[in-house]
Amino acid sequence: MLKGENTRKHIIAKSAELFNQRGYAGSSLSDITELTGIKKGGIYRYFASKDEIAIEAYQYAGGIVNRKIKEALDQESTAMGKLLVYLQVYENVVEAPPFIGGCPLLNLATECDDGHPILRERARKGLDSTLDAMKKIILEGVQSGEFKANLNIDALATFTLSVMEGGIMLSKLEGDNRHVRMNIESLTAYLKGMCLL
Protein backbone atom coordinates (compact mmCIF):
# COMPACT_ATOMS: atom_id res chain seq x y z
CA MET A 1 0.00 0.00 0.00
CA LEU A 2 1.27 3.47 -0.84
CA LYS A 3 2.42 5.74 1.98
CA GLY A 4 -0.10 8.40 0.96
CA GLU A 5 -2.99 5.95 1.20
CA ASN A 6 -1.78 4.80 4.61
CA THR A 7 -1.62 8.42 5.79
CA ARG A 8 -5.14 9.10 4.52
CA LYS A 9 -6.48 6.01 6.30
CA HIS A 10 -4.67 7.04 9.49
CA ILE A 11 -6.35 10.46 9.39
CA ILE A 12 -9.78 8.86 8.83
CA ALA A 13 -9.36 6.28 11.61
CA LYS A 14 -8.16 8.78 14.21
CA SER A 15 -10.77 11.36 13.19
CA ALA A 16 -13.51 8.72 13.46
CA GLU A 17 -12.54 8.06 17.07
CA LEU A 18 -12.39 11.78 17.79
CA PHE A 19 -15.75 12.63 16.18
CA ASN A 20 -17.50 9.64 17.75
CA GLN A 21 -16.35 10.72 21.22
CA ARG A 22 -16.42 14.52 21.03
CA GLY A 23 -18.82 15.11 18.15
CA TYR A 24 -18.28 17.06 14.95
CA ALA A 25 -18.79 20.49 16.53
CA GLY A 26 -16.60 19.58 19.50
CA SER A 27 -13.66 18.56 17.31
CA SER A 28 -11.40 21.07 15.60
CA LEU A 29 -8.86 20.65 12.84
CA SER A 30 -6.23 21.35 15.50
CA ASP A 31 -7.55 18.35 17.45
CA ILE A 32 -7.15 16.21 14.33
CA THR A 33 -3.58 17.41 13.75
CA GLU A 34 -2.69 16.75 17.39
CA LEU A 35 -4.22 13.26 17.35
CA THR A 36 -2.71 12.23 14.01
CA GLY A 37 0.62 14.01 14.33
CA ILE A 38 0.07 15.49 10.85
CA LYS A 39 0.20 19.24 10.25
CA LYS A 40 -2.75 21.14 8.75
CA GLY A 41 -1.03 21.35 5.37
CA GLY A 42 -0.65 17.59 5.40
CA ILE A 43 -4.31 17.11 6.30
CA TYR A 44 -5.37 19.42 3.45
CA ARG A 45 -3.26 17.39 1.04
CA TYR A 46 -5.77 14.56 1.51
CA PHE A 47 -9.02 16.34 2.41
CA ALA A 48 -10.60 19.56 1.18
CA SER A 49 -12.42 20.27 4.45
CA LYS A 50 -13.37 19.07 7.91
CA ASP A 51 -16.74 18.03 6.41
CA GLU A 52 -15.00 15.66 4.01
CA ILE A 53 -13.04 14.11 6.89
CA ALA A 54 -16.23 13.77 8.94
CA ILE A 55 -18.09 11.96 6.16
CA GLU A 56 -15.27 9.48 5.64
CA ALA A 57 -14.80 9.08 9.39
CA TYR A 58 -18.49 8.26 9.87
CA GLN A 59 -18.34 5.70 7.07
CA TYR A 60 -15.25 4.16 8.63
CA ALA A 61 -16.81 3.91 12.12
CA GLY A 62 -20.08 2.59 10.70
CA GLY A 63 -18.19 0.02 8.65
CA ILE A 64 -16.49 -1.38 11.74
CA VAL A 65 -19.79 -1.65 13.62
CA ASN A 66 -21.51 -3.20 10.59
CA ARG A 67 -18.80 -5.88 10.32
CA LYS A 68 -19.25 -6.78 13.99
CA ILE A 69 -23.02 -6.98 13.54
CA LYS A 70 -22.61 -9.13 10.42
CA GLU A 71 -20.24 -11.51 12.22
CA ALA A 72 -22.81 -11.92 15.01
CA LEU A 73 -25.70 -12.27 12.51
CA ASP A 74 -23.85 -15.11 10.80
CA GLN A 75 -23.98 -17.04 14.09
CA GLU A 76 -27.78 -16.81 14.33
CA SER A 77 -30.34 -18.95 12.52
CA THR A 78 -33.62 -17.38 13.68
CA ALA A 79 -35.11 -13.99 12.85
CA MET A 80 -35.59 -13.32 16.55
CA GLY A 81 -31.93 -14.10 17.24
CA LYS A 82 -30.83 -11.86 14.40
CA LEU A 83 -32.89 -8.89 15.62
CA LEU A 84 -31.49 -9.29 19.12
CA VAL A 85 -27.94 -9.18 17.69
CA TYR A 86 -28.33 -5.44 17.09
CA LEU A 87 -28.68 -4.89 20.85
CA GLN A 88 -26.30 -7.65 21.92
CA VAL A 89 -23.42 -6.06 19.99
CA TYR A 90 -23.86 -3.08 22.34
CA GLU A 91 -24.44 -5.16 25.50
CA ASN A 92 -21.20 -3.85 27.02
CA VAL A 93 -21.36 -0.39 25.44
CA VAL A 94 -19.88 1.44 28.42
CA GLU A 95 -16.62 -0.53 28.71
CA ALA A 96 -16.30 -2.19 25.30
CA PRO A 97 -18.42 -0.66 22.53
CA PRO A 98 -18.06 -2.06 19.02
CA PHE A 99 -16.51 1.32 18.16
CA ILE A 100 -15.01 3.76 20.66
CA GLY A 101 -17.56 6.38 21.70
CA GLY A 102 -20.65 4.22 21.13
CA CYS A 103 -23.00 4.04 18.17
CA PRO A 104 -21.81 6.20 15.25
CA LEU A 105 -25.36 6.49 13.87
CA LEU A 106 -26.81 7.61 17.21
CA ASN A 107 -23.98 10.08 17.83
CA LEU A 108 -24.15 11.63 14.38
CA ALA A 109 -27.95 11.73 14.27
CA THR A 110 -28.36 13.45 17.63
CA GLU A 111 -25.68 16.02 16.85
CA CYS A 112 -26.66 16.83 13.28
CA ASP A 113 -30.43 16.32 13.13
CA ASP A 114 -31.11 20.07 13.22
CA GLY A 115 -27.82 21.57 12.19
CA HIS A 116 -25.53 20.13 9.58
CA PRO A 117 -27.38 19.10 6.38
CA ILE A 118 -24.55 17.07 4.81
CA LEU A 119 -23.89 15.02 7.94
CA ARG A 120 -27.62 14.77 8.64
CA GLU A 121 -28.05 13.17 5.22
CA ARG A 122 -25.30 10.65 6.02
CA ALA A 123 -27.03 9.78 9.29
CA ARG A 124 -30.34 9.46 7.42
CA LYS A 125 -28.76 6.98 5.00
CA GLY A 126 -27.42 5.00 7.97
CA LEU A 127 -30.89 5.00 9.51
CA ASP A 128 -32.51 3.80 6.27
CA SER A 129 -29.90 1.11 5.79
CA THR A 130 -30.29 -0.22 9.35
CA LEU A 131 -34.09 -0.21 9.17
CA ASP A 132 -33.99 -1.95 5.78
CA ALA A 133 -31.72 -4.68 7.17
CA MET A 134 -34.05 -5.20 10.13
CA LYS A 135 -37.13 -5.27 7.88
CA LYS A 136 -35.50 -7.93 5.73
CA ILE A 137 -34.85 -10.08 8.81
CA ILE A 138 -38.44 -9.64 10.01
CA LEU A 139 -39.86 -10.43 6.55
CA GLU A 140 -37.78 -13.61 6.44
CA GLY A 141 -39.19 -14.49 9.87
CA VAL A 142 -42.75 -13.99 8.62
CA GLN A 143 -42.11 -15.96 5.43
CA SER A 144 -40.55 -18.87 7.34
CA GLY A 145 -43.47 -19.01 9.77
CA GLU A 146 -41.37 -17.94 12.75
CA PHE A 147 -43.30 -14.67 13.16
CA LYS A 148 -47.04 -14.08 12.88
CA ALA A 149 -48.22 -13.37 9.33
CA ASN A 150 -50.06 -10.15 10.31
CA LEU A 151 -46.96 -8.62 11.90
CA ASN A 152 -46.36 -4.96 11.00
CA ILE A 153 -42.82 -5.26 9.65
CA ASP A 154 -42.13 -1.53 9.47
CA ALA A 155 -43.36 -0.93 13.03
CA LEU A 156 -41.30 -3.80 14.47
CA ALA A 157 -38.13 -2.57 12.74
CA THR A 158 -38.69 0.95 14.08
CA PHE A 159 -39.41 -0.41 17.55
CA THR A 160 -36.28 -2.59 17.54
CA LEU A 161 -34.02 0.26 16.43
CA SER A 162 -35.60 2.65 18.95
CA VAL A 163 -35.09 0.14 21.79
CA MET A 164 -31.50 -0.36 20.67
CA GLU A 165 -30.55 3.31 20.36
CA GLY A 166 -32.48 4.31 23.49
CA GLY A 167 -30.70 1.66 25.53
CA ILE A 168 -27.32 2.76 24.19
CA MET A 169 -28.02 6.40 24.99
CA LEU A 170 -29.23 5.68 28.53
CA SER A 171 -26.36 3.30 29.28
CA LYS A 172 -23.73 5.69 27.93
CA LEU A 173 -25.21 8.64 29.81
CA GLU A 174 -25.46 6.77 33.12
CA GLY A 175 -22.23 4.81 32.65
CA ASP A 176 -24.05 1.55 33.29
CA ASN A 177 -24.82 -1.20 30.78
CA ARG A 178 -28.04 -2.10 32.59
CA HIS A 179 -30.26 -0.17 30.19
CA VAL A 180 -29.08 -2.06 27.11
CA ARG A 181 -29.29 -5.33 29.03
CA MET A 182 -32.82 -4.62 30.29
CA ASN A 183 -33.83 -3.72 26.74
CA ILE A 184 -32.44 -7.02 25.48
CA GLU A 185 -34.58 -8.85 28.03
CA SER A 186 -37.67 -6.76 27.22
CA LEU A 187 -37.25 -7.11 23.46
CA THR A 188 -36.70 -10.86 23.83
CA ALA A 189 -40.00 -11.17 25.74
CA TYR A 190 -41.80 -8.99 23.19
CA LEU A 191 -40.46 -10.96 20.22
CA LYS A 192 -41.46 -14.26 21.83
CA GLY A 193 -45.02 -12.92 21.77
CA MET A 194 -44.68 -12.33 18.01
CA CYS A 195 -43.42 -15.87 17.37
CA LEU A 196 -45.47 -18.84 16.21
CA LEU A 197 -42.71 -21.39 16.81
Short mmCIF file of C-alpha atoms in Angstrom, two decimals, residues 57-172:
data_model
loop_
_atom_site.label_atom_id
_atom_site.label_comp_id
_atom_site.label_asym_id
_atom_site.label_seq_id
_atom_site.Cartn_x
_atom_site.Cartn_y
_atom_site.Cartn_z
CA ALA A 57 -14.80 9.08 9.39
CA TYR A 58 -18.49 8.26 9.87
CA GLN A 59 -18.34 5.70 7.07
CA TYR A 60 -15.25 4.16 8.63
CA ALA A 61 -16.81 3.91 12.12
CA GLY A 62 -20.08 2.59 10.70
CA GLY A 63 -18.19 0.02 8.65
CA ILE A 64 -16.49 -1.38 11.74
CA VAL A 65 -19.79 -1.65 13.62
CA ASN A 66 -21.51 -3.20 10.59
CA ARG A 67 -18.80 -5.88 10.32
CA LYS A 68 -19.25 -6.78 13.99
CA ILE A 69 -23.02 -6.98 13.54
CA LYS A 70 -22.61 -9.13 10.42
CA GLU A 71 -20.24 -11.51 12.22
CA ALA A 72 -22.81 -11.92 15.01
CA LEU A 73 -25.70 -12.27 12.51
CA ASP A 74 -23.85 -15.11 10.80
CA GLN A 75 -23.98 -17.04 14.09
CA GLU A 76 -27.78 -16.81 14.33
CA SER A 77 -30.34 -18.95 12.52
CA THR A 78 -33.62 -17.38 13.68
CA ALA A 79 -35.11 -13.99 12.85
CA MET A 80 -35.59 -13.32 16.55
CA GLY A 81 -31.93 -14.10 17.24
CA LYS A 82 -30.83 -11.86 14.40
CA LEU A 83 -32.89 -8.89 15.62
CA LEU A 84 -31.49 -9.29 19.12
CA VAL A 85 -27.94 -9.18 17.69
CA TYR A 86 -28.33 -5.44 17.09
CA LEU A 87 -28.68 -4.89 20.85
CA GLN A 88 -26.30 -7.65 21.92
CA VAL A 89 -23.42 -6.06 19.99
CA TYR A 90 -23.86 -3.08 22.34
CA GLU A 91 -24.44 -5.16 25.50
CA ASN A 92 -21.20 -3.85 27.02
CA VAL A 93 -21.36 -0.39 25.44
CA VAL A 94 -19.88 1.44 28.42
CA GLU A 95 -16.62 -0.53 28.71
CA ALA A 96 -16.30 -2.19 25.30
CA PRO A 97 -18.42 -0.66 22.53
CA PRO A 98 -18.06 -2.06 19.02
CA PHE A 99 -16.51 1.32 18.16
CA ILE A 100 -15.01 3.76 20.66
CA GLY A 101 -17.56 6.38 21.70
CA GLY A 102 -20.65 4.22 21.13
CA CYS A 103 -23.00 4.04 18.17
CA PRO A 104 -21.81 6.20 15.25
CA LEU A 105 -25.36 6.49 13.87
CA LEU A 106 -26.81 7.61 17.21
CA ASN A 107 -23.98 10.08 17.83
CA LEU A 108 -24.15 11.63 14.38
CA ALA A 109 -27.95 11.73 14.27
CA THR A 110 -28.36 13.45 17.63
CA GLU A 111 -25.68 16.02 16.85
CA CYS A 112 -26.66 16.83 13.28
CA ASP A 113 -30.43 16.32 13.13
CA ASP A 114 -31.11 20.07 13.22
CA GLY A 115 -27.82 21.57 12.19
CA HIS A 116 -25.53 20.13 9.58
CA PRO A 117 -27.38 19.10 6.38
CA ILE A 118 -24.55 17.07 4.81
CA LEU A 119 -23.89 15.02 7.94
CA ARG A 120 -27.62 14.77 8.64
CA GLU A 121 -28.05 13.17 5.22
CA ARG A 122 -25.30 10.65 6.02
CA ALA A 123 -27.03 9.78 9.29
CA ARG A 124 -30.34 9.46 7.42
CA LYS A 125 -28.76 6.98 5.00
CA GLY A 126 -27.42 5.00 7.97
CA LEU A 127 -30.89 5.00 9.51
CA ASP A 128 -32.51 3.80 6.27
CA SER A 129 -29.90 1.11 5.79
CA THR A 130 -30.29 -0.22 9.35
CA LEU A 131 -34.09 -0.21 9.17
CA ASP A 132 -33.99 -1.95 5.78
CA ALA A 133 -31.72 -4.68 7.17
CA MET A 134 -34.05 -5.20 10.13
CA LYS A 135 -37.13 -5.27 7.88
CA LYS A 136 -35.50 -7.93 5.73
CA ILE A 137 -34.85 -10.08 8.81
CA ILE A 138 -38.44 -9.64 10.01
CA LEU A 139 -39.86 -10.43 6.55
CA GLU A 140 -37.78 -13.61 6.44
CA GLY A 141 -39.19 -14.49 9.87
CA VAL A 142 -42.75 -13.99 8.62
CA GLN A 143 -42.11 -15.96 5.43
CA SER A 144 -40.55 -18.87 7.34
CA GLY A 145 -43.47 -19.01 9.77
CA GLU A 146 -41.37 -17.94 12.75
CA PHE A 147 -43.30 -14.67 13.16
CA LYS A 148 -47.04 -14.08 12.88
CA ALA A 149 -48.22 -13.37 9.33
CA ASN A 150 -50.06 -10.15 10.31
CA LEU A 151 -46.96 -8.62 11.90
CA ASN A 152 -46.36 -4.96 11.00
CA ILE A 153 -42.82 -5.26 9.65
CA ASP A 154 -42.13 -1.53 9.47
CA ALA A 155 -43.36 -0.93 13.03
CA LEU A 156 -41.30 -3.80 14.47
CA ALA A 157 -38.13 -2.57 12.74
CA THR A 158 -38.69 0.95 14.08
CA PHE A 159 -39.41 -0.41 17.55
CA THR A 160 -36.28 -2.59 17.54
CA LEU A 161 -34.02 0.26 16.43
CA SER A 162 -35.60 2.65 18.95
CA VAL A 163 -35.09 0.14 21.79
CA MET A 164 -31.50 -0.36 20.67
CA GLU A 165 -30.55 3.31 20.36
CA GLY A 166 -32.48 4.31 23.49
CA GLY A 167 -30.70 1.66 25.53
CA ILE A 168 -27.32 2.76 24.19
CA MET A 169 -28.02 6.40 24.99
CA LEU A 170 -29.23 5.68 28.53
CA SER A 171 -26.36 3.30 29.28
CA LYS A 172 -23.73 5.69 27.93
#
